[in-house]
Coordinates of C-alpha atoms in Angstrom, one line a residue:
M1329 CA -0.2 262.0 285.1
A1330 CA -2.1 264.0 287.8
R1331 CA -1.4 267.2 285.8
R1332 CA -3.4 265.7 282.9
D1333 CA -6.3 264.7 285.1
A1334 CA -9.1 267.3 284.9
K1335 CA -10.0 266.8 288.6
F1336 CA -6.4 267.2 289.8
A1337 CA -5.2 270.0 287.6
P1338 CA -7.2 272.9 289.3
L1339 CA -5.9 271.7 292.7
L1340 CA -2.3 271.3 291.6
D1341 CA -2.3 274.8 290.2
Q1342 CA -2.8 276.1 293.8
F1343 CA 0.3 274.3 295.1
V1344 CA 4.0 274.6 294.5
C1345 CA 4.8 270.9 293.8
V1346 CA 8.3 269.6 294.6
R1347 CA 9.3 265.9 294.2
L1348 CA 12.1 264.6 296.4
V1349 CA 13.9 261.6 295.0
E1350 CA 17.0 261.7 297.2
C1351 CA 17.3 262.2 300.9
Y1352 CA 20.9 263.4 301.5
G1353 CA 20.8 266.2 304.1
L1354 CA 17.0 266.0 304.5
D1355 CA 15.9 267.5 307.9
R1356 CA 14.2 264.5 309.6
S1357 CA 12.7 266.7 312.3
L1358 CA 10.5 268.2 309.6
F1359 CA 10.1 265.4 307.0
Q1360 CA 8.9 262.6 309.2
F1361 CA 7.0 259.8 307.6
D1362 CA 6.5 256.0 307.4
S1363 CA 9.7 254.8 305.7
S1364 CA 7.9 251.6 304.5
L1365 CA 5.7 253.5 302.1
T1366 CA 6.2 253.7 298.4
M1367 CA 4.9 257.3 298.2
V1368 CA 4.1 260.0 300.7
S1369 CA 2.9 263.6 300.2
F1370 CA 3.5 266.5 302.6
F1371 CA 1.2 269.6 302.6
M1372 CA 3.1 272.5 304.1
N1373 CA 3.5 276.2 303.8
A1374 CA 6.5 278.3 302.9
D1375 CA 7.4 278.7 306.6
G1376 CA 7.9 275.0 306.9
Q1377 CA 4.8 274.2 308.9
V1378 CA 3.2 270.9 308.1
Y1379 CA -0.5 270.9 307.5
G1380 CA -0.8 267.2 307.0
R1381 CA 0.4 264.1 305.2
Y1382 CA -1.0 261.6 302.7
G1383 CA 0.0 258.0 302.1
S1384 CA -0.8 254.9 304.1
R1385 CA -0.1 251.2 303.8
A1386 CA -1.4 248.1 305.6
G1387 CA 0.6 245.3 304.1
R1388 CA 2.3 244.2 300.9
D1389 CA -0.4 245.7 298.8
D1390 CA 0.7 249.3 298.7
A1391 CA -2.5 250.6 297.0
E1392 CA -5.1 249.3 299.4
L1393 CA -5.4 252.4 301.5
V1394 CA -4.8 255.2 298.9
S1395 CA -7.0 256.5 296.2
A1396 CA -7.3 259.5 293.8
E1397 CA -10.4 260.6 295.7
G1398 CA -8.7 260.5 299.0
L1399 CA -5.7 262.4 297.8
R1400 CA -7.9 265.1 296.3
A1401 CA -9.9 265.4 299.5
A1402 CA -6.6 265.8 301.5
M1403 CA -5.4 268.5 299.1
Q1404 CA -8.7 270.4 299.4
G1405 CA -8.4 270.1 303.2
A1406 CA -4.8 271.5 303.1
L1407 CA -5.9 274.5 300.9
A1408 CA -8.7 275.2 303.4
L1409 CA -6.3 275.1 306.3
H1410 CA -3.9 277.4 304.5
R1411 CA -6.6 279.9 304.0
L1412 CA -7.4 279.8 307.7
W1413 CA -3.7 280.2 308.4
E1414 CA -3.6 283.4 306.3
Q1415 CA -6.5 284.8 308.3
D1416 CA -5.2 283.8 311.8
R1417 CA -1.7 282.5 311.8
K1418 CA -1.3 282.3 315.6
A1419 CA -4.4 280.2 316.1
V1420 CA -3.6 277.7 313.3
E1421 CA 0.1 277.4 314.2
A1422 CA -1.0 276.4 317.7
K1423 CA -2.8 273.5 316.2
L1424 CA 0.1 272.5 314.0
V1425 CA 2.7 272.2 316.7
G1426 CA 2.1 268.5 317.1
K1427 CA 2.5 267.8 313.3
T1428 CA 6.3 267.6 313.8
A1429 CA 8.5 266.3 316.6
K1430 CA 12.1 265.3 317.2
E1431 CA 11.8 261.5 317.5
S1432 CA 15.2 260.2 316.5
P1433 CA 18.7 261.0 317.8
W1434 CA 19.9 261.1 314.2
S1435 CA 18.8 264.2 312.3
R1436 CA 19.8 263.0 308.9
Y1437 CA 19.6 259.6 307.2
E1438 CA 23.4 259.6 306.7
D1439 CA 23.9 260.0 310.4
I1440 CA 22.2 256.7 311.3
P1441 CA 25.2 254.4 312.2
L1442 CA 23.9 251.3 310.4
M1443 CA 23.0 253.3 307.3
K1444 CA 26.6 254.4 306.6
G1445 CA 27.8 252.9 303.4
R1446 CA 24.3 251.5 302.6
V1447 CA 23.2 253.3 299.5
M1448 CA 21.4 252.3 296.3
P1449 CA 23.6 252.1 293.2
A1450 CA 24.2 255.4 291.3
I1451 CA 21.9 256.0 288.3
R1452 CA 23.9 257.5 285.4
D1453 CA 25.8 260.5 286.8
K1454 CA 23.5 261.1 289.8
H1455 CA 24.4 260.6 293.4
K1456 CA 23.8 257.3 295.1
C1457 CA 20.7 257.3 297.2
Y1458 CA 19.7 256.0 300.6
H1459 CA 17.0 253.5 300.4
C1460 CA 14.1 254.8 302.6
H1461 CA 12.8 251.3 303.3
W1462 CA 16.0 250.6 305.3
V1463 CA 15.6 253.5 307.6
Q1464 CA 13.4 251.8 310.3
G1465 CA 15.7 248.8 310.4
G1466 CA 18.8 251.0 310.4
E1467 CA 17.5 252.9 313.4
I1468 CA 16.5 249.9 315.4
L1469 CA 19.6 247.9 314.7
S1470 CA 21.8 251.0 315.5
R1471 CA 19.9 251.4 318.8
R1472 CA 20.2 247.7 319.6
R1473 CA 24.0 247.7 319.0
E1474 CA 24.3 250.6 321.4
G1475 CA 22.5 248.5 324.1
R1476 CA 19.5 250.8 324.3
D1477 CA 15.9 249.7 324.7
I1478 CA 13.6 249.6 321.7
P1479 CA 10.1 250.8 322.4
D1480 CA 7.1 249.3 320.7
Q1481 CA 6.6 252.6 318.8
W1482 CA 9.8 251.9 316.9
L1483 CA 8.5 248.5 315.7
W1484 CA 4.8 249.0 315.4
M1485 CA 5.2 252.4 313.8
Y1486 CA 2.4 254.4 312.3
P1487 CA -0.4 252.0 313.5
L1488 CA -3.7 251.9 311.7
P1489 CA -6.8 252.9 313.7
D1490 CA -8.2 249.5 312.7
L1491 CA -6.3 248.1 315.7
L1492 CA -8.6 250.2 317.9
G1493 CA -11.7 249.1 316.0
V1494 CA -12.3 251.9 313.5
R1495 CA -11.8 251.7 309.8
L1496 CA -11.7 254.8 307.6
D1497 CA -12.9 255.1 304.0
P1498 CA -9.8 255.7 301.9
R1499 CA -11.9 257.6 299.3
T1500 CA -12.4 260.4 301.9
R1501 CA -10.3 262.6 304.1
S1502 CA -11.2 260.8 307.4
T1503 CA -14.8 259.5 307.3
V1504 CA -15.5 256.4 309.5
A1505 CA -16.5 253.4 307.3
S1506 CA -17.1 251.0 310.2
V1507 CA -16.7 250.5 313.9
E1508 CA -16.0 247.1 315.5
R1509 CA -18.5 246.3 318.3
G1510 CA -16.9 246.3 321.7
S1511 CA -13.7 247.9 320.5
A1512 CA -12.0 251.0 322.0
A1513 CA -13.5 253.0 319.2
D1514 CA -17.0 251.7 320.0
K1515 CA -16.5 252.5 323.6
A1516 CA -15.4 256.0 322.7
G1517 CA -18.7 256.5 320.8
L1518 CA -17.4 256.7 317.3
Q1519 CA -20.0 255.9 314.7
K1520 CA -20.1 255.0 311.0
G1521 CA -20.3 258.2 309.0
D1522 CA -18.4 260.3 311.5
E1523 CA -15.9 262.7 309.9
I1524 CA -12.8 263.0 312.1
L1525 CA -11.8 266.7 312.1
E1526 CA -9.2 266.7 314.8
M1527 CA -7.2 264.3 317.0
E1528 CA -5.2 265.5 320.0
G1529 CA -6.0 269.0 318.7
Q1530 CA -4.4 268.5 315.4
P1531 CA -6.3 269.0 312.1
I1532 CA -6.9 265.7 310.3
L1533 CA -6.5 265.7 306.5
S1534 CA -6.1 262.0 305.9
L1535 CA -5.7 258.5 307.3
A1536 CA -1.9 259.3 307.4
D1537 CA -2.6 262.1 309.9
V1538 CA -4.6 259.8 312.1
Q1539 CA -1.6 257.3 312.0
W1540 CA 0.8 260.2 312.9
V1541 CA -1.2 261.0 316.0
L1542 CA -1.5 257.3 317.0
H1543 CA 2.2 256.8 316.3
R1544 CA 3.2 259.3 318.9
A1545 CA 0.5 258.6 321.5
E1546 CA 1.4 256.7 324.7
D1547 CA -0.5 253.6 325.8
G1548 CA -3.0 253.9 328.7
R1549 CA -4.1 257.5 327.9
Q1550 CA -7.1 259.0 326.2
L1551 CA -7.0 260.9 322.9
P1552 CA -9.6 263.7 322.3
I1553 CA -11.2 263.3 318.9
L1554 CA -13.4 266.0 317.4
V1555 CA -15.9 264.6 314.9
R1556 CA -18.7 266.0 312.8
R1557 CA -22.0 264.4 312.5
S1558 CA -25.4 265.3 311.0
D1559 CA -26.4 266.9 314.3
G1560 CA -23.2 268.9 314.7
K1561 CA -19.7 268.5 316.1
Q1562 CA -18.8 266.4 319.2
T1563 CA -15.6 265.7 321.1
L1564 CA -15.0 262.0 322.1
Q1565 CA -12.3 260.4 324.2
L1566 CA -10.5 257.4 322.7
E1567 CA -8.8 255.2 325.3
L1568 CA -5.6 253.5 324.2
P1569 CA -5.2 250.1 326.0
Q1570 CA -1.8 248.9 327.1
G1571 CA -0.1 247.0 324.4
W1572 CA -2.7 247.7 321.7
R1573 CA -0.1 248.2 319.0
R1574 CA 1.1 244.6 319.3
R1575 CA -2.1 243.4 317.6
G1576 CA -0.7 244.8 314.4
D1577 CA 1.3 243.0 311.6
I1578 CA 4.8 244.2 311.0
S1579 CA 5.9 241.1 309.1
W1580 CA 5.4 242.9 305.7
R1581 CA 7.8 245.8 306.6
P1582 CA 11.3 245.8 305.2
I1583 CA 12.7 245.6 308.7
E1584 CA 11.9 241.9 308.7
W1585 CA 14.6 241.3 306.2
M1586 CA 17.2 243.0 308.4
L1587 CA 16.1 241.4 311.7
R1588 CA 16.0 237.9 310.2
G1589 CA 19.0 238.0 307.9
E1590 CA 21.4 240.3 309.7
V1591 CA 20.6 239.4 313.3
L1592 CA 19.2 235.9 313.3
G1593 CA 20.9 234.6 310.2
F1594 CA 18.0 233.0 308.5
H1595 CA 14.5 233.7 307.1
M1596 CA 11.5 231.7 308.1
K1597 CA 7.7 231.6 308.0
R1598 CA 5.2 230.1 310.4
M1599 CA 3.8 226.7 309.4
N1600 CA 0.0 226.4 309.6
D1601 CA -1.7 223.3 311.0
R1602 CA -2.2 221.7 307.6
E1603 CA 1.5 222.1 306.8
K1604 CA 2.4 220.6 310.2
R1605 CA 0.2 217.5 309.5
R1606 CA 1.7 217.1 306.0
H1607 CA 5.2 217.1 307.4
H1608 CA 4.3 215.0 310.4
V1609 CA 5.3 217.7 312.9
N1610 CA 3.7 216.5 316.2
V1611 CA 4.5 219.6 318.2
D1612 CA 2.0 221.8 320.1
G1613 CA 2.4 225.5 319.5
P1614 CA 4.0 227.5 316.8
V1615 CA 6.7 226.1 314.6
Y1616 CA 8.6 227.8 311.7
W1617 CA 9.8 226.6 308.3
I1618 CA 13.3 227.9 307.6
E1619 CA 13.0 229.2 304.0
R1620 CA 16.6 230.3 303.5
V1621 CA 19.8 230.7 305.4
A1622 CA 21.8 233.9 304.9
P1623 CA 24.1 233.3 301.9
A1624 CA 27.9 233.8 302.1
W1625 CA 27.8 236.7 299.6
N1626 CA 25.6 238.9 301.8
K1627 CA 28.2 241.0 303.6
N1628 CA 25.7 242.4 306.1
A1629 CA 24.2 239.0 307.2
N1630 CA 24.9 236.9 310.2
H1631 CA 26.7 233.9 308.8
A1632 CA 27.0 232.1 312.2
A1633 CA 23.7 230.3 311.6
R1634 CA 24.9 228.8 308.3
K1635 CA 28.3 227.9 309.8
A1636 CA 26.6 226.3 312.8
G1637 CA 24.8 223.9 310.3
L1638 CA 21.3 225.3 309.9
K1639 CA 19.8 224.6 306.5
K1640 CA 16.9 225.5 304.3
G1641 CA 14.0 223.2 305.0
D1642 CA 14.8 222.8 308.7
I1643 CA 11.7 223.1 310.9
L1644 CA 12.3 225.3 314.0
I1645 CA 10.5 224.0 317.0
A1646 CA 12.3 225.7 320.0
I1647 CA 14.7 228.4 321.0
D1648 CA 16.6 227.8 324.2
D1649 CA 14.2 225.0 325.0
R1650 CA 11.2 227.3 324.7
P1651 CA 8.6 227.5 321.9
P1652 CA 9.2 230.3 319.4
P1653 CA 7.0 233.4 319.5
A1654 CA 3.4 232.9 318.4
T1655 CA 3.4 235.2 315.3
M1656 CA 6.0 236.5 312.9
S1657 CA 5.5 240.0 314.3
L1658 CA 6.2 238.9 317.8
F1659 CA 9.1 236.9 316.6
L1660 CA 10.6 240.0 315.0
A1661 CA 9.9 242.0 318.2
W1662 CA 11.7 239.3 320.2
I1663 CA 14.8 239.6 318.0
A1664 CA 14.8 243.4 318.3
Q1665 CA 13.8 243.9 322.0
E1666 CA 14.9 240.8 323.9
T1667 CA 18.2 239.8 322.3
K1668 CA 21.7 241.4 322.4
P1669 CA 24.5 241.4 319.9
G1670 CA 26.8 238.4 320.6
Q1671 CA 24.1 236.6 322.6
K1672 CA 24.3 232.8 322.1
I1673 CA 21.1 230.9 321.4
R1674 CA 20.3 227.3 320.9
I1675 CA 18.0 226.4 318.0
T1676 CA 16.1 223.1 318.0
V1677 CA 14.9 221.9 314.6
L1678 CA 13.4 218.9 313.0
R1679 CA 15.4 217.6 310.0
Q1680 CA 14.0 214.6 308.2
G1681 CA 12.0 213.8 311.3
R1682 CA 15.0 213.9 313.7
R1683 CA 15.7 216.6 316.3
R1684 CA 18.9 218.6 315.8
E1685 CA 20.3 221.4 317.9
F1686 CA 22.6 224.2 316.8
T1687 CA 24.2 226.9 319.0
Y1688 CA 25.6 230.1 317.6
A1689 CA 25.8 233.9 318.4
L1690 CA 23.4 236.5 317.2
K1691 CA 24.9 239.5 315.4

């Protein structure tokens, strides 16, 4: 369709376009991206150096943060960067070093322990395909089963700059649309209308490039940001507070299915105050409605919850005599970071107004 668009065609003619639809053998030290996306574009040269990425997502709406205008702007930026690379390769390559990094111990999708055997059905005579949306969960659950810590970066991956108080216009490469008063971005001096040219010394072609830098940045440090304003260029310092990622929402990511169904054994959603009143739940703090218990046919699920007696419609009010986490995102983080395979937990629920307790082992 883009080929038939008069605004895209002249740009596409300057690229060699390759569409990847299967990921067998893909080099993950080069092709690193947010596996929760429905589409991602890489801009790179023939030497395998990444100029930038395009593709972002904030929730279940996969089109909110992408636009034809934004993609065209990123493509134009990539072409301009390539022309600079042809003129001075050494200088440009020095800025591109941070565009890739070895983040995972598993260099290919098929090497991730939990991904083995998990493929999408074959289409006609083609190979079966690894489902990209399962990659984050596959890595986290594999690491969890090995008894290794799971850092926040693995859960709150590719965070949006909104968490730091700055929103970018998705119709542009990286122009600031708004800055929240009193936020980290505001304290750094970012202003509406600023065009972000570089972060951490890396050229910025899109919101996805900003997310890439934030994804890899450590808490408690300052990120240098080069911006262009009407009065020229200026370098700002953006401070990353401790725990800033945890303000984000990860409940829309596919990993929530794996953590809830395969580890916990049931799926739930938080009840709001109105729902609590309607169901006569007189409990302070967060409570969760159990929407479904993992069915017997799901071979990857934790069936211990169902066998212990938990049922759809139960209202979860405590775990080991403590209130459950305050948000769905923190609940998922608790499962991933604070529990171990085989650990026994005691779930307290309300069923038809009566308290019931169930003890079983997590998977």
